mmCIF file of C-alpha atoms in Angstrom:
data_model
loop_
_atom_site.group_PDB
_atom_site.id
_atom_site.type_symbol
_atom_site.label_atom_id
_atom_site.label_comp_id
_atom_site.label_asym_id
_atom_site.label_seq_id
_atom_site.Cartn_x
_atom_site.Cartn_y
_atom_site.Cartn_z
ATOM 1 C CA MET A 1 32.801 -19.753 -139.818
ATOM 2 C CA SER A 2 33.825 -17.825 -139.678
ATOM 3 C CA PHE A 3 31.577 -15.261 -139.850
ATOM 4 C CA PHE A 4 31.199 -15.417 -136.019
ATOM 5 C CA PHE A 5 33.199 -14.198 -134.686
ATOM 6 C CA VAL A 6 31.638 -10.333 -137.263
ATOM 7 C CA ASP A 7 29.870 -7.539 -134.817
ATOM 8 C CA LEU A 8 26.953 -10.149 -134.852
ATOM 9 C CA ARG A 9 24.175 -7.591 -133.571
ATOM 10 C CA PRO A 10 20.966 -7.796 -135.028
ATOM 11 C CA MET A 11 20.671 -5.056 -137.978
ATOM 12 C CA ASN A 12 17.607 -2.502 -136.974
ATOM 13 C CA ARG A 13 18.204 0.290 -136.917
ATOM 14 C CA SER A 14 14.538 1.953 -135.587
ATOM 15 C CA ALA A 15 14.379 0.432 -132.426
ATOM 16 C CA THR A 16 14.873 2.247 -129.210
ATOM 17 C CA HIS A 17 17.926 0.068 -128.162
ATOM 18 C CA ILE A 18 20.021 -2.601 -129.414
ATOM 19 C CA VAL A 19 20.961 -5.966 -127.087
ATOM 20 C CA THR A 20 25.144 -5.630 -126.950
ATOM 21 C CA GLU A 21 25.095 -8.148 -123.773
ATOM 22 C CA PHE A 22 22.911 -11.403 -122.417
ATOM 23 C CA ILE A 23 22.490 -12.056 -118.792
ATOM 24 C CA LEU A 24 22.649 -14.991 -117.309
ATOM 25 C CA LEU A 25 20.818 -16.211 -114.233
ATOM 26 C CA GLY A 26 21.379 -19.741 -113.860
ATOM 27 C CA PHE A 27 20.646 -20.215 -109.726
ATOM 28 C CA PRO A 28 19.736 -18.117 -108.298
ATOM 29 C CA SER A 29 20.282 -17.406 -105.008
ATOM 30 C CA CYS A 30 21.533 -16.571 -102.125
ATOM 31 C CA TRP A 31 25.952 -16.391 -101.950
ATOM 32 C CA LYS A 32 26.389 -19.211 -99.692
ATOM 33 C CA ILE A 33 25.057 -21.659 -101.927
ATOM 34 C CA GLN A 34 26.660 -19.816 -104.287
ATOM 35 C CA ILE A 35 29.785 -21.346 -103.896
ATOM 36 C CA PHE A 36 28.392 -23.869 -103.144
ATOM 37 C CA LEU A 37 27.477 -24.701 -106.786
ATOM 38 C CA PHE A 38 31.005 -23.058 -108.491
ATOM 39 C CA SER A 39 32.763 -25.562 -105.413
ATOM 40 C CA LEU A 40 29.942 -28.695 -107.264
ATOM 41 C CA PHE A 41 30.699 -27.772 -110.579
ATOM 42 C CA LEU A 42 34.279 -26.628 -109.989
ATOM 43 C CA VAL A 43 34.866 -30.435 -108.713
ATOM 44 C CA ILE A 44 32.478 -31.899 -111.916
ATOM 45 C CA TYR A 45 34.639 -30.505 -114.294
ATOM 46 C CA VAL A 46 37.945 -31.425 -113.225
ATOM 47 C CA LEU A 47 36.839 -34.876 -112.632
ATOM 48 C CA THR A 48 34.990 -34.990 -116.265
ATOM 49 C CA LEU A 49 38.332 -33.544 -117.682
ATOM 50 C CA LEU A 50 40.421 -36.316 -116.068
ATOM 51 C CA GLU A 51 38.176 -38.805 -116.814
ATOM 52 C CA ASN A 52 37.758 -38.770 -120.814
ATOM 53 C CA GLY A 53 41.872 -37.653 -120.689
ATOM 54 C CA ALA A 54 42.277 -40.888 -118.900
ATOM 55 C CA ILE A 55 40.418 -42.774 -121.410
ATOM 56 C CA ILE A 56 41.712 -41.184 -124.285
ATOM 57 C CA TYR A 57 45.288 -41.705 -122.848
ATOM 58 C CA ALA A 58 44.399 -45.205 -122.628
ATOM 59 C CA VAL A 59 43.702 -46.110 -125.905
ATOM 60 C CA ARG A 60 46.321 -44.303 -127.002
ATOM 61 C CA CYS A 61 48.850 -46.141 -125.531
ATOM 62 C CA ASN A 62 47.523 -50.073 -124.868
ATOM 63 C CA PRO A 63 47.971 -51.652 -127.686
ATOM 64 C CA LEU A 64 45.320 -53.760 -126.864
ATOM 65 C CA LEU A 65 43.101 -50.921 -127.048
ATOM 66 C CA HIS A 66 44.342 -50.010 -130.568
ATOM 67 C CA THR A 67 40.678 -51.886 -132.044
ATOM 68 C CA PRO A 68 37.912 -50.196 -133.590
ATOM 69 C CA MET A 69 35.781 -50.091 -130.618
ATOM 70 C CA TYR A 70 37.950 -48.415 -127.949
ATOM 71 C CA PHE A 71 39.233 -45.861 -131.242
ATOM 72 C CA LEU A 72 35.687 -44.385 -131.328
ATOM 73 C CA LEU A 73 35.515 -44.658 -128.195
ATOM 74 C CA GLY A 74 38.833 -42.264 -127.861
ATOM 75 C CA ASN A 75 37.086 -39.765 -130.229
ATOM 76 C CA PHE A 76 33.837 -39.826 -127.791
ATOM 77 C CA ALA A 77 35.650 -38.800 -125.079
ATOM 78 C CA PHE A 78 37.547 -36.461 -127.062
ATOM 79 C CA LEU A 79 34.185 -34.816 -128.008
ATOM 80 C CA GLU A 80 33.130 -34.896 -124.490
ATOM 81 C CA ILE A 81 35.934 -32.036 -122.449
ATOM 82 C CA TRP A 82 34.731 -30.183 -126.033
ATOM 83 C CA TYR A 83 31.050 -30.311 -125.089
ATOM 84 C CA VAL A 84 30.743 -29.919 -121.107
ATOM 85 C CA SER A 85 33.945 -26.942 -121.753
ATOM 86 C CA SER A 86 31.440 -25.228 -123.624
ATOM 87 C CA THR A 87 28.715 -24.433 -120.999
ATOM 88 C CA VAL A 88 30.386 -24.904 -117.830
ATOM 89 C CA PRO A 89 33.748 -22.584 -117.617
ATOM 90 C CA ASN A 90 31.613 -20.231 -118.951
ATOM 91 C CA MET A 91 28.253 -20.951 -116.239
ATOM 92 C CA LEU A 92 31.837 -20.803 -113.238
ATOM 93 C CA VAL A 93 32.654 -17.247 -114.097
ATOM 94 C CA ASN A 94 29.125 -16.271 -114.410
ATOM 95 C CA ILE A 95 28.190 -17.562 -111.309
ATOM 96 C CA LEU A 96 31.309 -15.542 -109.428
ATOM 97 C CA SER A 97 30.269 -12.875 -112.029
ATOM 98 C CA LYS A 98 28.023 -10.101 -110.520
ATOM 99 C CA THR A 99 26.853 -8.206 -113.706
ATOM 100 C CA LYS A 100 26.079 -11.960 -114.967
ATOM 101 C CA ALA A 101 26.463 -10.647 -118.591
ATOM 102 C CA ILE A 102 28.048 -12.781 -121.514
ATOM 103 C CA SER A 103 28.399 -10.350 -124.479
ATOM 104 C CA PHE A 104 26.148 -10.824 -127.719
ATOM 105 C CA SER A 105 28.943 -12.216 -129.893
ATOM 106 C CA GLY A 106 30.150 -14.249 -127.038
ATOM 107 C CA CYS A 107 26.164 -16.022 -126.381
ATOM 108 C CA PHE A 108 25.628 -17.294 -129.898
ATOM 109 C CA LEU A 109 29.641 -18.948 -130.082
ATOM 110 C CA GLN A 110 28.774 -20.562 -127.158
ATOM 111 C CA PHE A 111 24.565 -21.542 -128.871
ATOM 112 C CA TYR A 112 26.846 -22.387 -132.011
ATOM 113 C CA PHE A 113 29.228 -25.209 -130.677
ATOM 114 C CA PHE A 114 25.996 -26.847 -127.232
ATOM 115 C CA PHE A 115 23.732 -27.163 -130.146
ATOM 116 C CA SER A 116 26.586 -28.051 -132.932
ATOM 117 C CA LEU A 117 28.726 -30.647 -130.245
ATOM 118 C CA GLY A 118 25.246 -32.357 -128.901
ATOM 119 C CA THR A 119 24.298 -33.468 -133.156
ATOM 120 C CA THR A 120 28.158 -34.970 -133.190
ATOM 121 C CA GLU A 121 27.109 -36.614 -129.698
ATOM 122 C CA CYS A 122 23.552 -38.352 -131.343
ATOM 123 C CA LEU A 123 26.055 -38.985 -134.778
ATOM 124 C CA PHE A 124 28.453 -40.761 -132.704
ATOM 125 C CA LEU A 125 26.578 -42.660 -130.857
ATOM 126 C CA ALA A 126 24.798 -43.187 -134.077
ATOM 127 C CA VAL A 127 28.309 -44.638 -135.062
ATOM 128 C CA MET A 128 29.055 -46.554 -132.483
ATOM 129 C CA ALA A 129 25.672 -49.251 -131.845
ATOM 130 C CA TYR A 130 26.621 -49.953 -135.585
ATOM 131 C CA ASP A 131 29.760 -50.996 -134.560
ATOM 132 C CA ARG A 132 28.804 -53.154 -132.311
ATOM 133 C CA TYR A 133 25.788 -54.619 -134.899
ATOM 134 C CA LEU A 134 28.525 -55.165 -137.291
ATOM 135 C CA ALA A 135 31.152 -56.897 -134.478
ATOM 136 C CA ILE A 136 28.179 -58.682 -132.916
ATOM 137 C CA CYS A 137 25.888 -59.474 -135.383
ATOM 138 C CA HIS A 138 28.536 -60.339 -138.776
ATOM 139 C CA PRO A 139 31.499 -61.068 -136.897
ATOM 140 C CA LEU A 140 34.075 -62.504 -139.617
ATOM 141 C CA GLN A 141 32.579 -59.087 -142.052
ATOM 142 C CA TYR A 142 33.796 -57.128 -139.418
ATOM 143 C CA PRO A 143 37.516 -56.548 -140.055
ATOM 144 C CA ALA A 144 36.788 -56.362 -143.806
ATOM 145 C CA ILE A 145 34.739 -52.860 -143.030
ATOM 146 C CA MET A 146 35.807 -52.249 -139.878
ATOM 147 C CA THR A 147 39.071 -51.264 -141.471
ATOM 148 C CA GLY A 148 41.111 -47.974 -139.889
ATOM 149 C CA ARG A 149 40.310 -46.409 -142.850
ATOM 150 C CA PHE A 150 36.983 -46.825 -142.274
ATOM 151 C CA CYS A 151 36.092 -45.550 -138.309
ATOM 152 C CA GLY A 152 38.422 -41.959 -139.853
ATOM 153 C CA LYS A 153 35.416 -41.262 -142.309
ATOM 154 C CA LEU A 154 33.137 -42.272 -139.883
ATOM 155 C CA VAL A 155 34.274 -40.120 -137.286
ATOM 156 C CA SER A 156 35.729 -36.993 -140.038
ATOM 157 C CA PHE A 157 31.125 -37.877 -140.777
ATOM 158 C CA CYS A 158 30.013 -37.295 -137.309
ATOM 159 C CA TRP A 159 32.788 -33.728 -137.053
ATOM 160 C CA LEU A 160 31.684 -31.955 -140.728
ATOM 161 C CA ILE A 161 27.648 -32.718 -140.215
ATOM 162 C CA GLY A 162 27.465 -31.494 -136.747
ATOM 163 C CA PHE A 163 29.128 -27.925 -137.113
ATOM 164 C CA LEU A 164 28.309 -27.708 -140.310
ATOM 165 C CA GLY A 165 23.803 -27.978 -140.557
ATOM 166 C CA TYR A 166 23.718 -25.166 -137.935
ATOM 167 C CA PRO A 167 25.972 -21.890 -139.387
ATOM 168 C CA ILE A 168 23.421 -21.052 -141.202
ATOM 169 C CA PRO A 169 19.732 -20.982 -138.829
ATOM 170 C CA ILE A 170 21.856 -19.621 -136.164
ATOM 171 C CA PHE A 171 22.764 -16.658 -138.483
ATOM 172 C CA TYR A 172 19.966 -15.695 -139.202
ATOM 173 C CA ILE A 173 18.439 -15.947 -135.440
ATOM 174 C CA SER A 174 21.039 -13.603 -134.291
ATOM 175 C CA GLN A 175 19.657 -11.344 -137.027
ATOM 176 C CA LEU A 176 16.619 -11.084 -135.233
ATOM 177 C CA PRO A 177 16.250 -8.202 -133.423
ATOM 178 C CA PHE A 178 16.877 -8.369 -129.689
ATOM 179 C CA CYS A 179 15.466 -4.555 -128.603
ATOM 180 C CA GLY A 180 15.368 -5.724 -124.880
ATOM 181 C CA PRO A 181 14.273 -6.706 -122.070
ATOM 182 C CA ASN A 182 18.321 -8.411 -121.952
ATOM 183 C CA ILE A 183 17.416 -11.359 -119.305
ATOM 184 C CA ILE A 184 17.775 -14.965 -120.065
ATOM 185 C CA ASP A 185 16.583 -17.390 -117.089
ATOM 186 C CA HIS A 186 19.428 -19.779 -117.744
ATOM 187 C CA PHE A 187 22.727 -20.912 -117.276
ATOM 188 C CA LEU A 188 24.132 -20.468 -120.493
ATOM 189 C CA CYS A 189 22.403 -18.945 -124.462
ATOM 190 C CA ASP A 190 19.681 -21.498 -125.889
ATOM 191 C CA MET A 191 16.529 -21.395 -128.524
ATOM 192 C CA ASP A 192 14.162 -20.809 -126.219
ATOM 193 C CA PRO A 193 14.925 -17.863 -124.450
ATOM 194 C CA LEU A 194 16.456 -16.410 -127.380
ATOM 195 C CA MET A 195 13.497 -17.021 -129.720
ATOM 196 C CA ALA A 196 11.567 -15.162 -125.893
ATOM 197 C CA LEU A 197 14.024 -12.611 -126.333
ATOM 198 C CA SER A 198 13.535 -11.836 -129.708
ATOM 199 C CA CYS A 199 11.574 -8.195 -130.263
ATOM 200 C CA ALA A 200 9.960 -9.346 -133.794
ATOM 201 C CA PRO A 201 7.964 -13.477 -134.182
ATOM 202 C CA ALA A 202 10.660 -16.121 -137.037
ATOM 203 C CA PRO A 203 7.611 -18.774 -137.810
ATOM 204 C CA ILE A 204 9.900 -19.932 -139.689
ATOM 205 C CA THR A 205 13.475 -19.220 -138.551
ATOM 206 C CA GLU A 206 11.798 -21.771 -134.712
ATOM 207 C CA ARG A 207 10.119 -24.348 -137.792
ATOM 208 C CA ILE A 208 13.338 -24.684 -138.992
ATOM 209 C CA PHE A 209 15.697 -25.185 -135.926
ATOM 210 C CA TYR A 210 13.362 -27.379 -134.225
ATOM 211 C CA THR A 211 12.764 -29.851 -137.185
ATOM 212 C CA GLN A 212 16.725 -30.384 -138.161
ATOM 213 C CA SER A 213 16.834 -30.268 -134.585
ATOM 214 C CA SER A 214 14.154 -33.349 -134.394
ATOM 215 C CA LEU A 215 14.901 -34.618 -136.890
ATOM 216 C CA VAL A 216 18.912 -35.844 -136.272
ATOM 217 C CA LEU A 217 17.371 -36.537 -132.964
ATOM 218 C CA PHE A 218 14.729 -38.945 -134.962
ATOM 219 C CA PHE A 219 16.614 -40.605 -136.833
ATOM 220 C CA THR A 220 19.614 -41.372 -135.433
ATOM 221 C CA SER A 221 17.202 -42.288 -131.947
ATOM 222 C CA MET A 222 15.966 -44.950 -134.898
ATOM 223 C CA TYR A 223 18.071 -45.936 -136.223
ATOM 224 C CA ILE A 224 20.723 -46.870 -132.735
ATOM 225 C CA LEU A 225 17.068 -48.581 -131.606
ATOM 226 C CA ARG A 226 16.947 -51.266 -135.016
ATOM 227 C CA SER A 227 20.659 -51.661 -134.502
ATOM 228 C CA TYR A 228 20.250 -53.171 -130.887
ATOM 229 C CA ILE A 229 16.608 -55.146 -131.885
ATOM 230 C CA LEU A 230 19.447 -56.766 -134.466
ATOM 231 C CA LEU A 231 21.388 -57.215 -131.802
ATOM 232 C CA LEU A 232 19.640 -58.759 -128.913
ATOM 233 C CA THR A 233 17.821 -60.901 -131.681
ATOM 234 C CA ALA A 234 21.472 -62.351 -132.463
ATOM 235 C CA VAL A 235 22.710 -61.999 -128.685
ATOM 236 C CA PHE A 236 19.882 -63.869 -127.426
ATOM 237 C CA GLN A 237 21.332 -66.710 -129.957
ATOM 238 C CA VAL A 238 24.564 -67.555 -128.857
ATOM 239 C CA PRO A 239 24.985 -70.413 -127.867
ATOM 240 C CA SER A 240 26.742 -70.139 -124.650
ATOM 241 C CA ALA A 241 26.542 -68.008 -121.537
ATOM 242 C CA ALA A 242 29.551 -66.738 -121.445
ATOM 243 C CA GLY A 243 29.500 -65.036 -125.072
ATOM 244 C CA ARG A 244 25.601 -63.616 -124.241
ATOM 245 C CA ARG A 245 27.139 -62.289 -120.936
ATOM 246 C CA LYS A 246 30.342 -60.784 -122.445
ATOM 247 C CA ALA A 247 27.867 -59.496 -125.389
ATOM 248 C CA PHE A 248 25.356 -57.628 -122.678
ATOM 249 C CA SER A 249 29.053 -56.149 -121.392
ATOM 250 C CA THR A 250 29.930 -53.922 -124.716
ATOM 251 C CA CYS A 251 26.873 -53.581 -125.274
ATOM 252 C CA GLY A 252 25.140 -52.511 -121.371
ATOM 253 C CA SER A 253 27.380 -49.646 -121.263
ATOM 254 C CA HIS A 254 26.522 -48.202 -124.479
ATOM 255 C CA LEU A 255 22.655 -48.467 -124.747
ATOM 256 C CA VAL A 256 22.876 -47.154 -120.702
ATOM 257 C CA VAL A 257 24.350 -43.774 -121.744
ATOM 258 C CA VAL A 258 22.322 -43.704 -124.976
ATOM 259 C CA SER A 259 18.960 -43.358 -122.824
ATOM 260 C CA LEU A 260 20.706 -41.503 -120.108
ATOM 261 C CA PHE A 261 21.177 -38.189 -123.389
ATOM 262 C CA TYR A 262 18.317 -39.121 -125.354
ATOM 263 C CA GLY A 263 16.200 -39.399 -122.628
ATOM 264 C CA THR A 264 17.125 -36.186 -121.471
ATOM 265 C CA VAL A 265 16.999 -33.985 -125.060
ATOM 266 C CA MET A 266 14.403 -34.921 -126.445
ATOM 267 C CA VAL A 267 12.074 -34.004 -123.101
ATOM 268 C CA MET A 268 13.890 -30.299 -124.298
ATOM 269 C CA TYR A 269 14.013 -30.277 -127.952
ATOM 270 C CA VAL A 270 10.931 -33.076 -129.124
ATOM 271 C CA SER A 271 8.139 -31.990 -126.254
ATOM 272 C CA PRO A 272 6.839 -28.707 -126.229
ATOM 273 C CA THR A 273 8.660 -26.557 -123.197
ATOM 274 C CA TYR A 274 6.402 -24.327 -122.635
ATOM 275 C CA GLY A 275 4.767 -26.263 -119.411
ATOM 276 C CA ILE A 276 7.859 -27.158 -118.022
ATOM 277 C CA PRO A 277 9.666 -24.915 -115.240
ATOM 278 C CA THR A 278 12.128 -22.971 -115.686
ATOM 279 C CA LEU A 279 14.556 -24.623 -112.912
ATOM 280 C CA LEU A 280 12.848 -28.024 -114.853
ATOM 281 C CA GLN A 281 14.383 -27.292 -117.661
ATOM 282 C CA LYS A 282 17.673 -26.138 -116.689
ATOM 283 C CA ILE A 283 17.960 -29.224 -114.356
ATOM 284 C CA LEU A 284 17.566 -31.824 -117.202
ATOM 285 C CA THR A 285 19.941 -29.801 -119.358
ATOM 286 C CA LEU A 286 23.056 -30.070 -116.838
ATOM 287 C CA VAL A 287 21.932 -33.834 -116.723
ATOM 288 C CA TYR A 288 23.326 -34.268 -120.602
ATOM 289 C CA SER A 289 24.544 -31.784 -120.986
ATOM 290 C CA VAL A 290 27.194 -31.853 -117.739
ATOM 291 C CA MET A 291 26.336 -34.990 -115.853
ATOM 292 C CA THR A 292 26.524 -37.359 -118.791
ATOM 293 C CA PRO A 293 29.841 -36.407 -119.881
ATOM 294 C CA LEU A 294 30.552 -36.726 -116.121
ATOM 295 C CA PHE A 295 29.068 -40.434 -116.791
ATOM 296 C CA ASN A 296 30.228 -42.048 -119.170
ATOM 297 C CA PRO A 297 33.607 -42.617 -118.724
ATOM 298 C CA LEU A 298 32.446 -44.624 -115.103
ATOM 299 C CA ILE A 299 29.576 -46.414 -116.609
ATOM 300 C CA TYR A 300 31.882 -47.349 -120.268
ATOM 301 C CA THR A 301 35.286 -48.611 -117.522
ATOM 302 C CA LEU A 302 32.267 -50.171 -114.500
ATOM 303 C CA ARG A 303 31.662 -52.371 -117.093
ATOM 304 C CA ASN A 304 34.431 -52.997 -119.263
ATOM 305 C CA LYS A 305 37.284 -54.965 -118.375
ATOM 306 C CA ASP A 306 39.621 -54.515 -121.192
ATOM 307 C CA MET A 307 39.121 -50.609 -120.484
ATOM 308 C CA LYS A 308 39.280 -51.644 -116.287
ATOM 309 C CA LEU A 309 42.533 -53.182 -117.446
ATOM 310 C CA ALA A 310 44.035 -51.087 -119.233
ATOM 311 C CA LEU A 311 42.982 -47.804 -116.787
ATOM 312 C CA ARG A 312 44.301 -49.878 -114.481
ATOM 313 C CA ASN A 313 48.262 -50.257 -116.612
ATOM 314 C CA VAL A 314 47.967 -46.248 -117.441
ATOM 315 C CA LEU A 315 47.995 -45.469 -113.573
ATOM 316 C CA PHE A 316 50.270 -48.713 -112.441
ATOM 317 C CA GLY A 317 53.103 -46.736 -115.380
ATOM 318 C CA MET A 318 52.274 -43.760 -113.672
ATOM 319 C CA ARG A 319 52.978 -44.149 -110.388
ATOM 320 C CA ILE A 320 56.470 -45.839 -110.471
ATOM 321 C CA ARG A 321 57.549 -42.895 -113.443
ATOM 322 C CA GLN A 322 57.011 -41.031 -110.335
ATOM 323 C CA ASN A 323 58.896 -43.107 -107.554
ATOM 324 C CA SER A 324 61.119 -43.799 -109.448
#
């Protein structure tokens, strides 16, 4: 993937002007509102890093959490840190910037990492649904199947497929002629705004990109839905009420996360966005790219007694070390 670090300006020598940077409008408003947005997004970003970092630390340091479910949860928290970092730091800089400019290469790098990390998140959610399905529907076979080695392979698969799926289509999009204007009415470099700025139509490239994104969303969401239908069927057959509550507790949090993420992503990348107001597109993108990584640790923690206990022990241990 080293070609992403070379000059990605389009090879259109006949154009009167070649775009070398883009202007990300973000959320245009008066200076006081800009300062408020900067403070708000900075707090959200710091909280997201702290929450997901605490989950990683708790899973790593607490032997009781050295299980496949928490191994996947720790890796998912690590992914969330990178996912939110692909957009928010640049957004914070952009809010305070007078020019609000991002270089051509920087824009496509953000485009690549944003979609690659988003695809990786879809795959992670499917793998976590598979883990819960095995744990509840096949508890006797679960330890033999979900070994540490197999979990490592699943995690590696998610990262590899997520990052190997988009280099070629994004590279071809970067080679389209961009000869002006260069203003993107968004806070990040996304598919629709970039294609709208291209001087030449590329329906085949656009169709391939959206087909690929739609297939990832469709197959992972259908697999998750199938897993939960089978899972809920098995839960209702559990004789004890306590067993059913425990099963719902461990799976309910994952289902909330899946609904929040897929609901907003599908509106943006599966349904047509031409009739959706620009402000609403920005808000929907904020939900799944910024707010979801913030809410996920809270959802998992509030509905999981083991994780709450582990985090309490981590915080309590840090206080003891500070006081001693």
